Amino acid sequence: MMVSVWRYSHLVFAIASSIFLLIASVTGVILAVEPILNKIEPYSVSGADELSLAETLGHIHTKYEEVLAVKRDRNGFVSATAIVDGKNDEFYIDPFTGEKLGSLIQKKPFFQFATNLHRSLFLKSTGRFLIGFASFLLILISISGIVLIAKRQGGYKQFFAPVVRENFSQYHHVVYARWTLIPLLVLALTGVYLSLLRFDVIPDPKVSLQVDFDSIQEEPIREYTQFDLFRNTPLSELRELEYPFSEFVEDYYIIRLKDREVYLNQVTGEVLAEEKYPGLQVMSSWARVLHTGEGSIIWSIVLGFGSLAIPFLTVTGFIVYFRRPKTKIKNAYAKHESEYIVLVGTEAGSTLQFAQEFHKQLLSAGKKSHLALMNQYSLFKKMEHLVVITATYGQGEAPASGEKFIQLVKKHRQKQAFDFSVVGFGSTAYPNFCQFAYETHTALEASDKGIALHEVFTVNDQSFESFNNWFMAWSKKMDLSIHLEKPKLLGSSKPASTFKVIHKAELPEEDTFLLSLKNLNGSKPVSGDLLSVVPTEGARERLYSIGKVNTDTLVISIRRHDKGLCSNYLHQLRQGEKLTATVVNNRNFHFPKHAKKIVFIATGTGIGPFLGMIQENVKRREIHLYWGARTKDSFDLYKDYIDKAIREGKLTDFKTAYSRQQAEKMYVQNLIQRDKDLFLDVLKNKGCIMICGSIAMQKEVLEELQLLSNEYLGKDLSHYQNRKQIKMDCY
Ligand SMILES: Cc1cc2nc3c(=O)[nH]c(=O)nc-3n(C[C@H](O)[C@H](O)[C@H](O)COP(=O)(O)O)c2cc1C
């Protein structure tokens, strides 16, 4: 079923029940405290559960003139109802001595208030119904939530695999939902059960024992302590024992044990009647215990956290939903009259923003453009140019609005020839980067009339800059002179910081340079974060990976391009000059906190963030740095940093692959097979491999790692990627 249906249901159920669930959860947290407070009262006597009923009753009788009943509650506290100084009293006792330990715990008014609100909102039957119905919706929310998490994680097997973090609300919503799923489902199921019980939809059958009074024996007379049942039943089995009303033989002991009810002749000790509790009664009793946590501190705490999760999940869930870009599409031209068809595959809506901006620019250039979802692929009579912009979901699968696309391409054969471009939106944090875009491309290529304008173009992490690069190349091919504007939702909301240039090292023959910057104010970046630089007003931003080499100095490594506006702008900065730029958090590419062995793989300026990370290695963990460049000279720029790190024991070794140094070309990916033992060790033992540099290198490196992983570890590489053992930041 389509993800959007599950997501829509999840949302509708949550909206419908949110108020009631919030009340039930807040009161639920309070009520989870009550059984804990009760349980820690000092009325439990160690070892008492092993006493027999005969021993217990014997001890009680030595203390009180007349005993009417003895009970053992779920906390294991034993109480007696007895006549004391001529008055009827009920109190906790020590089963070893019969001694009074204290008065019965009275429900505090605060808990009584919370109980009434929790059960019925003070609205009697109407309130009970509303709360019961909200519990039912909570079951549906939990089920749809399970499906959504499985879809997001790429299958039920990956249910508990690490969650890729996109933003606070999305990440914590998924993580907490997974941890509190069991208590939430138990609370919801038992809540519905107890409501149905209350409204008599589920019957609550009681045992009804029949005594044959004609056959009651008066002999042989035995002391109650000699009764078999009393001698053979431990106190732990008892719920309640009622003494005979009078001394007449027709009155008998009523004993409620954990699993059955028994009537016992008070003179002979013979069992007069006995019956196990019906299944439904046992179930109802379990439902109460599971719902209230009574008698168990641990389960009460679990339920408390379950209840606490409801407000948290409600708030984060609504934030996730309402922050989603809207996906309504309006068109000025119908599909059969448009020469440009722009199809979008989106799930959360951000890809649509890009597609809309693109479509808008086509319209303003006077082109007949029609924008639609991929699932709306059909015959487009006048289509000459098709642009498909699509995200990827799950484990390289289609987003909700593109699920039917490939089938539709096979079904609707266009009559006229058309060219097509596929732009994939994805994230390198996921195992199958832009996989669905590649499948889309293949499907279109296989259709008779489609001619690919270029290979799939990929955009990582919704980078406007990358998208614009594609757009410029595409518009040039189309001979269109148009410009894109950055979609509003993607605007950088972080405040800019000021940096002072403290050093510039340069390798003119390689066109690379290393800028050392001092952060004068604003955000505190860590190595792996990105520095967004906008060289002149209105120009496109450029992102550079940050290496933080000491507390207030960071470096960025830059390749200068002849016509590169930003690289030339940065290049002309002199020592002491100031630069305004924004730090972008790149959480998925930070130095791993726990891995014992780490491998860094970089090409060219991709070494930048690693220069900082090796400085962070104060615990001297094992770090191997693989670096690829054209010639040995390229290394001069970074030599001091690397030598120092090796001297200080912060870098274990540094291995290079120079492509133009020797006759035979050498690339970093070639070193992987050679050093396979190290790579296998890192993957097997929860180490981490970090890759930074060109996308082409990333692809080659991943292929090599995939081979190793299949051949020696019997696992797909995605297994390690899902566990965040492979981190990438390539461009
Ligand atoms: C649950 C989930 C799974 C994803 N799986 C992949 C994936 O397998 N490959 C990939 O390249 N990107 C993946 N992504 C990243 C999205 O494709 C990317 O964030 C995209 O820009 C989202 O576009 P949308 O907002 O239009 O849906 C995934 C994102 C999410 C939330």
Coordinates of C-alpha atoms in Angstrom, one line a residue, residues 25-43 73-75 77 92 104-119 288-289 291-305 307:
S25 CA -1.0 10.3 29.0
V26 CA -0.4 13.1 31.5
T27 CA -2.7 11.5 34.0
G28 CA -1.1 8.1 33.0
V29 CA 2.3 9.4 34.0
I30 CA 1.0 10.5 37.4
L31 CA -0.8 7.2 37.9
A32 CA 2.4 5.3 37.1
V33 CA 3.9 6.9 40.2
E34 CA 1.2 5.6 42.5
P35 CA 2.0 1.9 42.4
I36 CA 5.7 2.7 42.8
L37 CA 4.9 4.8 46.0
N38 CA 2.7 1.9 47.3
K39 CA 5.3 -0.7 46.5
I40 CA 8.0 1.0 48.5
E41 CA 5.9 1.2 51.6
P42 CA 7.5 -1.0 54.3
Y43 CA 4.8 -3.7 54.6
D73 CA -2.3 -7.9 47.6
R74 CA -0.2 -7.5 44.4
N75 CA 2.6 -5.8 46.3
F77 CA 1.5 -7.0 51.5
Y92 CA -1.2 -4.9 57.4
L104 CA -4.1 0.2 55.0
I105 CA -2.8 2.6 52.3
Q106 CA -5.5 5.1 51.5
K107 CA -5.7 6.5 47.9
K108 CA -4.5 10.1 48.0
P109 CA -7.0 12.7 46.7
F110 CA -4.6 13.7 44.1
F111 CA -4.3 10.2 42.7
Q112 CA -8.1 9.8 42.9
F113 CA -8.5 13.0 40.9
A114 CA -6.0 11.7 38.3
T115 CA -7.8 8.3 38.2
N116 CA -11.2 9.9 37.5
L117 CA -9.8 12.2 34.8
H118 CA -7.9 9.3 33.3
R119 CA -10.9 7.0 33.2
R288 CA -5.7 -4.5 34.8
V289 CA -2.2 -5.4 36.0
H291 CA -2.5 -1.3 32.3
T292 CA -1.8 0.0 35.9
G293 CA 1.6 -1.5 36.6
E294 CA 0.3 -2.4 40.1
G295 CA 2.7 -4.6 42.0
S296 CA 5.8 -4.0 39.8
I297 CA 8.1 -1.0 40.0
I298 CA 9.8 -1.8 36.7
W299 CA 6.6 -2.2 34.7
S300 CA 5.2 1.0 36.3
I301 CA 8.4 2.9 35.2
V302 CA 8.1 1.4 31.6
L303 CA 4.4 2.4 31.5
G304 CA 5.3 5.9 32.8
F305 CA 7.8 6.3 30.0
S307 CA 2.8 7.6 28.7

